[in-house]
Coordinates of C-alpha atoms in Angstrom, one line a residue:
M132 CA -39.4 29.4 14.1
N133 CA -40.7 32.9 13.0
P134 CA -38.5 35.1 10.7
P135 CA -37.8 37.6 13.4
V136 CA -36.5 35.0 15.8
V137 CA -34.4 33.5 13.0
A138 CA -32.9 36.9 12.2
A139 CA -32.3 37.6 16.0
T140 CA -30.5 34.1 16.3
V141 CA -28.2 34.9 13.4
A142 CA -27.5 38.3 14.6
A143 CA -26.5 37.0 17.9
A144 CA -24.3 34.4 16.6
E145 CA -22.5 37.0 14.4
S146 CA -21.9 39.4 17.4
P147 CA -18.7 39.5 19.1
S148 CA -20.0 37.7 22.2
G149 CA -21.9 35.0 20.0
R150 CA -18.7 34.4 18.0
L151 CA -16.6 34.2 21.1
I152 CA -18.9 31.5 22.4
W153 CA -18.7 29.5 19.4
V154 CA -14.9 29.8 19.3
I155 CA -14.8 28.7 22.9
L156 CA -16.9 25.7 22.3
I157 CA -14.8 24.6 19.4
G158 CA -11.7 24.9 21.4
F159 CA -13.3 22.8 24.2
A160 CA -14.2 20.2 21.7
V161 CA -10.7 20.2 20.4
L162 CA -9.3 19.7 23.9
I163 CA -11.7 16.8 24.8
A164 CA -11.1 15.1 21.5
G165 CA -7.3 15.4 21.7
L166 CA -7.4 14.0 25.2
L167 CA -9.5 11.1 24.5
A168 CA -7.5 10.2 21.4
G169 CA -4.3 10.4 23.3
Y170 CA -5.7 8.4 26.3
R171 CA -6.9 5.7 23.8
A172 CA -3.6 5.4 22.0
W173 CA -1.7 5.3 25.3
R174 CA -3.8 2.4 26.5
R175 CA -3.3 0.5 23.3
K176 CA 0.4 1.0 23.8
E177 CA 0.4 -0.3 27.4
T178 CA -1.7 -3.4 26.1
A179 CA 0.8 -4.1 23.3
L180 CA 3.9 -3.8 25.5
K181 CA 2.8 -7.0 27.1
N182 CA 3.2 -8.9 23.8
L183 CA 6.1 -7.0 22.4
P184 CA 9.6 -8.0 22.8
P185 CA 11.8 -5.7 25.1
D186 CA 13.9 -4.5 22.1
A187 CA 11.0 -3.5 19.9
P188 CA 11.3 0.1 18.4
L189 CA 8.3 1.5 20.1
A190 CA 8.7 5.0 19.0
R191 CA 8.6 3.8 15.4
L192 CA 5.7 1.4 15.9
F193 CA 3.5 3.9 17.6
A194 CA 4.4 7.0 15.6
I195 CA 1.0 7.6 14.3
P196 CA -0.9 6.8 17.6
A197 CA 1.5 9.3 19.4
A198 CA 0.4 11.9 16.9
S199 CA -3.4 11.3 17.5
P200 CA -3.8 14.0 20.2
I201 CA -2.9 16.6 17.8
A202 CA -4.3 15.0 14.7
V203 CA -7.6 14.2 16.0
G204 CA -8.1 17.3 18.0
T205 CA -7.1 19.6 15.0
T206 CA -9.2 17.7 12.7
V207 CA -12.3 17.8 14.9
G208 CA -11.7 21.6 15.3
L209 CA -11.3 22.2 11.7
L210 CA -14.5 20.2 10.8
L211 CA -16.5 22.2 13.3
L212 CA -15.0 25.4 12.0
A213 CA -16.1 24.4 8.5
I214 CA -19.6 23.5 9.5
L215 CA -19.9 26.7 11.7
S216 CA -18.0 29.1 9.3
S217 CA -21.1 31.2 8.7
R218 CA -21.3 31.9 12.3
V219 CA -17.5 32.2 13.1
V220 CA -16.1 33.7 10.0
A221 CA -18.9 36.0 8.9
G222 CA -17.4 39.5 8.6
D223 CA -13.7 38.5 8.3
R224 CA -11.9 41.1 6.4
Y225 CA -10.0 38.4 4.3
Y226 CA -12.2 35.3 3.9
T227 CA -15.7 34.5 3.2
P228 CA -17.3 31.7 5.2
S229 CA -17.2 29.3 2.1
A230 CA -13.5 30.2 1.5
A231 CA -12.7 29.4 5.3
A232 CA -14.5 26.2 5.1
W233 CA -12.7 25.1 2.0
M234 CA -9.4 26.0 3.6
A235 CA -10.2 24.0 6.8
I236 CA -11.1 20.9 4.6
G237 CA -7.9 21.3 2.7
I238 CA -5.8 21.4 5.9
I239 CA -7.6 18.2 7.0
C240 CA -6.7 16.6 3.9
G241 CA -3.1 17.7 4.3
I242 CA -3.1 16.2 7.8
L243 CA -4.3 12.9 6.6
V244 CA -1.7 12.8 3.8
L245 CA 1.2 13.4 6.2
L246 CA -0.1 10.9 8.8
F247 CA -1.1 8.0 6.3
G248 CA 0.7 8.9 3.0
K249 CA 3.8 6.8 3.6
T250 CA 1.9 3.8 5.1
F251 CA -0.4 3.6 2.0
G252 CA 2.7 4.1 -0.2
T253 CA 4.3 1.0 1.6
M254 CA 1.2 -1.0 1.3
A255 CA 1.0 -0.3 -2.4
S256 CA 4.7 -1.0 -2.9
L257 CA 4.1 -4.4 -1.3
L258 CA 1.1 -5.3 -3.5
V259 CA 3.2 -4.5 -6.6
Q260 CA 6.4 -6.4 -5.5
L261 CA 4.9 -9.5 -3.8
P262 CA 2.6 -12.1 -5.3
T263 CA -1.0 -12.1 -4.2
D264 CA -1.8 -15.7 -5.3
R265 CA 0.6 -17.4 -2.9
P266 CA 2.8 -16.7 0.0
P267 CA 6.0 -14.9 -1.1
T268 CA 9.4 -16.9 -0.8
A269 CA 12.1 -15.7 1.6
K270 CA 14.2 -14.3 -1.4
E271 CA 11.0 -12.4 -2.6
A272 CA 10.5 -11.0 0.9
A273 CA 14.0 -10.1 1.3
S274 CA 14.1 -8.2 -2.1
V275 CA 11.2 -6.0 -1.4
K276 CA 11.9 -2.2 -1.5
V277 CA 10.0 0.1 0.6
P278 CA 9.6 3.8 -0.1
G279 CA 12.5 5.9 1.3
R280 CA 13.3 9.5 2.0
G281 CA 12.4 10.6 -1.4
F282 CA 8.9 9.3 -1.1
G283 CA 8.7 11.3 2.2
I284 CA 9.6 14.4 0.6
F285 CA 6.9 13.8 -2.0
I286 CA 4.3 13.3 0.9
E287 CA 5.3 16.6 2.4
L288 CA 5.1 18.5 -0.8
L289 CA 1.8 16.8 -1.6
A290 CA 0.4 18.1 1.7
A291 CA 1.6 21.5 1.1
L292 CA 0.2 21.6 -2.5
I293 CA -3.2 20.6 -1.1
A294 CA -3.2 23.4 1.5
V295 CA -2.1 25.9 -1.0
W296 CA -4.8 24.6 -3.6
A297 CA -7.5 25.2 -0.7
G298 CA -6.4 28.7 -0.4
V299 CA -3.6 28.7 2.3
R300 CA -1.1 31.0 0.6
F301 CA 0.4 34.6 1.0
N302 CA -0.3 36.8 -1.9
V303 CA 1.3 40.0 -0.3
L304 CA 4.1 39.9 2.0
S305 CA 3.9 42.7 4.7
L306 CA 7.0 43.5 6.7
G307 CA 5.7 46.6 8.5
S308 CA 3.5 49.5 7.1
E309 CA 6.0 50.8 4.6
H310 CA 7.2 47.5 3.2
T311 CA 4.7 45.5 1.3
Y312 CA 5.5 43.2 -1.5
V313 CA 3.1 41.6 -4.1
L314 CA 4.3 38.1 -5.0
G315 CA 2.1 37.6 -8.1
G316 CA 3.2 34.5 -9.9
W317 CA 5.5 33.4 -7.1
T318 CA 2.7 33.0 -4.7
I319 CA 2.1 29.2 -5.1
P320 CA 5.8 28.2 -5.4
L321 CA 7.0 30.3 -2.6
T322 CA 4.2 29.2 -0.3
V323 CA 4.6 25.6 -1.1
L324 CA 8.6 26.0 -0.4
W325 CA 7.8 27.9 2.9
I326 CA 5.4 25.2 4.2
F327 CA 7.9 22.5 3.1
A328 CA 10.9 24.3 4.8
A329 CA 9.0 25.0 8.0
T330 CA 7.7 21.4 8.3
N331 CA 11.4 20.3 8.1
I332 CA 12.7 22.8 10.4
V333 CA 10.2 21.7 13.0
K334 CA 11.3 18.0 12.3
L335 CA 14.7 18.9 13.7
L336 CA 13.1 18.9 17.2
D337 CA 12.5 15.0 16.9
G338 CA 13.8 13.5 20.1
L339 CA 13.1 16.4 22.3
Q340 CA 9.9 15.3 24.2
G341 CA 7.3 18.1 24.0
A342 CA 9.4 20.6 22.0
A343 CA 7.2 20.6 18.9
N344 CA 4.1 20.8 20.9
V345 CA 5.4 23.8 23.0
L346 CA 6.4 25.6 19.7
L347 CA 2.8 25.1 18.3
L348 CA 1.5 26.3 21.6
L349 CA 3.7 29.4 21.8
A350 CA 3.0 30.1 17.9
G351 CA -0.8 29.7 18.4
I352 CA -0.9 31.9 21.6
S353 CA 1.1 34.8 19.7
I354 CA -1.3 34.5 16.7
H355 CA -4.4 34.6 19.0
Y356 CA -3.1 37.7 20.8
F357 CA -2.5 39.8 17.7
T358 CA -5.7 38.8 16.0
F359 CA -8.0 39.0 19.1
G360 CA -10.5 41.9 18.7
V361 CA -9.8 42.5 15.0
P362 CA -11.8 41.2 12.1
E363 CA -9.5 38.2 11.3
Y364 CA -12.0 35.6 12.6
F365 CA -10.7 32.6 10.7
L366 CA -7.1 33.0 11.8
N367 CA -8.1 33.6 15.3
A368 CA -10.3 30.5 15.4
L369 CA -7.7 28.5 13.9
S370 CA -5.2 29.6 16.6
V371 CA -7.6 28.5 19.3
I372 CA -7.8 25.1 17.7
I373 CA -4.0 24.9 17.5
I374 CA -3.6 26.0 21.1
A375 CA -6.4 23.5 22.3
A376 CA -4.8 20.5 20.3
A377 CA -1.2 21.4 21.6
I378 CA -2.5 21.4 25.2
A379 CA -4.1 18.1 24.8
S380 CA -0.9 16.6 23.3
L381 CA 1.3 17.9 26.1
R382 CA -0.4 15.4 28.5
F383 CA 1.1 12.6 26.3
N384 CA 4.0 13.9 24.5
F385 CA 5.8 16.1 27.1
Y386 CA 8.7 14.7 29.1
P387 CA 8.4 12.0 30.3
A388 CA 6.4 11.1 27.3
R389 CA 3.8 8.4 27.4
L390 CA 3.8 8.6 23.6
A391 CA 6.9 9.8 21.8
L392 CA 6.1 12.2 19.0
T393 CA 8.2 11.2 16.0
G394 CA 8.1 10.7 12.3
P395 CA 4.9 11.6 10.9
G396 CA 3.7 13.3 14.1
I397 CA 6.7 15.8 14.1
A398 CA 6.0 16.4 10.4
L399 CA 2.4 17.1 11.4
A400 CA 3.4 19.6 14.1
G401 CA 5.8 21.3 11.5
F402 CA 2.9 21.4 8.9
L403 CA 0.4 23.1 11.3
F404 CA 3.2 25.6 12.4
A405 CA 3.9 26.4 8.7
I406 CA 0.1 26.9 8.1
L407 CA -0.2 29.4 10.9
T408 CA 3.0 31.4 9.8
V409 CA 1.6 31.4 6.1
L410 CA -1.8 32.8 7.0
A411 CA -0.1 35.3 9.4
R412 CA 2.4 36.4 6.7
Q413 CA -0.4 37.8 4.4
K414 CA -1.9 39.8 7.1
T415 CA -0.5 43.1 8.6
V416 CA 0.0 41.4 12.0
T417 CA 3.7 42.7 11.9
A418 CA 6.8 41.0 11.4
L419 CA 7.0 40.2 15.2
L420 CA 4.4 37.6 14.7
L421 CA 6.7 35.7 12.4
I422 CA 10.0 36.4 14.0
F423 CA 8.9 35.4 17.6
P424 CA 8.2 31.7 16.7
M425 CA 11.2 31.4 14.5
I426 CA 13.4 32.5 17.5
V427 CA 11.8 29.9 19.5
V428 CA 12.6 27.3 16.8
I429 CA 16.4 28.4 16.7
I430 CA 16.4 28.0 20.5
L431 CA 14.9 24.6 20.5
V432 CA 17.1 23.5 17.6
G433 CA 20.0 24.2 20.0
G434 CA 18.4 21.7 22.3
A435 CA 17.7 19.3 19.5
M436 CA 21.4 19.0 18.8
L437 CA 22.0 18.2 22.6
G438 CA 19.2 15.6 22.3
M439 CA 20.9 14.0 19.3
L440 CA 24.2 13.9 21.1
E441 CA 22.5 12.3 24.0
R442 CA 21.0 9.7 21.7
Q443 CA 24.5 9.0 20.2
M444 CA 26.1 8.7 23.6
A445 CA 23.2 6.5 25.2
P446 CA 21.4 4.8 22.3
E447 CA 19.7 2.2 24.8
N448 CA 17.6 5.1 26.2
D449 CA 16.2 5.9 22.7
E450 CA 15.3 2.3 22.1
K451 CA 13.2 2.2 25.3
K452 CA 10.8 4.9 24.2

């Protein structure tokens, strides 16, 4: 290809219309990937139901497959964003294309840690505690200790640290044009604490089918609205990825849920919500951008309390999920 043609192609890709086309294509790929992953997980669940006892804890057994629409869709979108960062993120007022690609990879690593960290921890624990040269005795099998809540906290903190290490952090906290605070040395600990806290706030929605998905959708829409037309291309593209993944997941996680989003799936939704709010906090997007999703969380937490009460009064309905 001739140099003038190459230059014209790059210029078109970096123009507003060219960038918009790439973002739309990424969002469409996320939607398709999320729907396909959810459909496959749902079919696997339907097949497994034929061989499982009626009282099997389906929500726990299919916790990771239930998260596949969000996880697969978001991962595909972030990979495409990293690959196309020179076209999508070029001209961003905060991030270079290489920094944006690095953050996308870091978020993907955090997703993998949240989804599979506890599983690998349990497998490692079994390998350490059980003999490998012979079948374990009944006493040995009964004495096995699996990672508990403390290990789950470690996994969530590790995912937050990976994201912060990749560049997801707020160095400056802006609450309006007249109130700006430079965090300095508090940047890393406060960002990790925020991601961990926001993740666990969203986890309170466990049991409300589709609540976490709707929260992600609303947060993504609000951030996309405030970043559309301004040179914050990475955050804008990330919001499109979250919106598309949330829409795909609603097909399977919304009431009546074909796949109940719980455990690592809820943690993943909280992690992505936290990432969005962290990246928005370091911008001048205004405090409304942060307050609005948190108000939604507070409202949904009230519904979560009702959901918990319902499970206490009718536990048999929860076992059928």
